[in-house]
CSV table of C-alpha atoms in Angstrom, one decimal:
chain,number,residue,atom,x,y,z
A,16,MET,CA,16.1,14.3,31.5
A,17,THR,CA,12.6,15.0,32.8
A,18,ALA,CA,9.4,14.0,31.1
A,19,THR,CA,8.7,17.7,30.4
A,20,VAL,CA,12.0,18.2,28.6
A,21,LEU,CA,11.6,14.9,26.7
A,22,GLY,CA,8.1,15.9,25.6
A,23,ARG,CA,9.3,19.3,24.4
A,24,GLU,CA,12.1,17.7,22.4
A,25,LEU,CA,9.7,15.2,20.9
A,26,LYS,CA,7.4,18.0,19.7
A,27,ALA,CA,10.4,19.7,18.1
A,28,LEU,CA,11.2,16.7,15.9
A,29,PRO,CA,9.8,16.3,12.4
A,30,GLU,CA,6.8,14.0,12.4
A,31,ALA,CA,8.7,11.1,10.8
A,32,GLU,CA,11.5,11.2,13.3
A,33,ARG,CA,9.0,11.5,16.2
A,34,ALA,CA,7.2,8.4,14.9
A,35,LYS,CA,10.5,6.5,14.9
A,36,VAL,CA,11.3,7.5,18.5
A,37,ILE,CA,7.8,6.7,19.8
A,38,GLY,CA,7.8,3.4,17.8
A,39,ALA,CA,11.1,2.3,19.4
A,40,ALA,CA,9.9,3.2,22.8
A,41,LEU,CA,6.7,1.2,22.3
A,42,ARG,CA,8.6,-1.9,21.2
A,43,GLU,CA,10.3,-1.9,24.6
A,44,LEU,CA,7.0,-2.2,26.5
A,45,SER,CA,5.5,-5.5,27.7
A,46,PRO,CA,2.3,-6.8,26.0
A,47,ALA,CA,0.3,-5.9,29.1
A,48,LYS,CA,1.5,-2.3,29.0
A,49,LEU,CA,0.8,-2.1,25.3
A,50,LYS,CA,-2.7,-3.4,25.8
A,51,THR,CA,-3.3,-0.7,28.5
A,52,ILE,CA,-2.1,2.0,26.2
A,53,GLU,CA,-4.2,0.8,23.3
A,54,ARG,CA,-7.3,0.7,25.4
A,55,GLU,CA,-6.7,4.3,26.7
A,56,LEU,CA,-6.1,5.5,23.2
A,57,ARG,CA,-9.5,4.0,22.1
A,58,ARG,CA,-11.2,5.8,24.9
A,59,LEU,CA,-9.6,9.1,23.9
A,60,ALA,CA,-10.5,8.6,20.3
A,61,HIS,CA,-14.2,7.9,21.2
A,62,PRO,CA,-15.1,9.9,24.3
A,63,GLU,CA,-18.8,9.5,23.4
A,64,VAL,CA,-18.7,5.7,24.3
A,65,PRO,CA,-19.7,5.0,27.9
A,66,GLU,CA,-17.2,3.4,30.2
A,67,ASP,CA,-19.4,0.3,30.8
A,68,VAL,CA,-19.4,-0.4,27.0
A,69,TRP,CA,-15.6,-0.3,27.0
A,70,ALA,CA,-15.5,-2.6,30.1
A,71,GLY,CA,-17.7,-5.1,28.1
A,72,PHE,CA,-15.5,-4.9,25.1
A,73,GLU,CA,-12.4,-5.5,27.2
A,74,GLU,CA,-13.9,-8.4,29.0
A,75,ALA,CA,-14.7,-10.0,25.7
A,76,GLU,CA,-11.2,-9.4,24.4
A,77,ASP,CA,-9.8,-11.0,27.5
A,78,GLY,CA,-12.0,-14.1,27.0
A,79,LEU,CA,-14.1,-13.4,30.1
A,80,GLY,CA,-17.5,-13.5,28.3
A,81,VAL,CA,-20.1,-16.2,28.7
A,82,GLU,CA,-21.8,-17.7,25.7
A,83,ILE,CA,-25.5,-17.4,26.1
A,84,LYS,CA,-27.7,-20.2,24.6
A,85,ASP,CA,-31.4,-20.5,24.4
A,86,GLU,CA,-31.5,-23.1,27.1
A,87,HIS,CA,-29.8,-20.7,29.6
A,88,PHE,CA,-33.0,-18.7,29.7
A,89,ALA,CA,-34.9,-21.7,31.3
A,90,ARG,CA,-31.9,-22.7,33.4
A,91,PRO,CA,-29.2,-20.0,33.8
A,92,PRO,CA,-25.5,-21.1,33.9
A,93,ARG,CA,-23.8,-21.0,37.3
């Protein structure tokens, strides 16, 4: 079955059935793949948000942020 045929068959299902099928498929994905899909869906839902803002949010979610304290302004962290 091709992706085109599968997509067409999914669209033909009632919404409740479609949700069950998609939910089952999502449960088969790894956490990393789910995170990628979630991030893409956020971008699609909010196209007005610039890409650099999303990058900052995602760095923070991944724990890549640096806590900035007042003393850092006099002596920046390395």
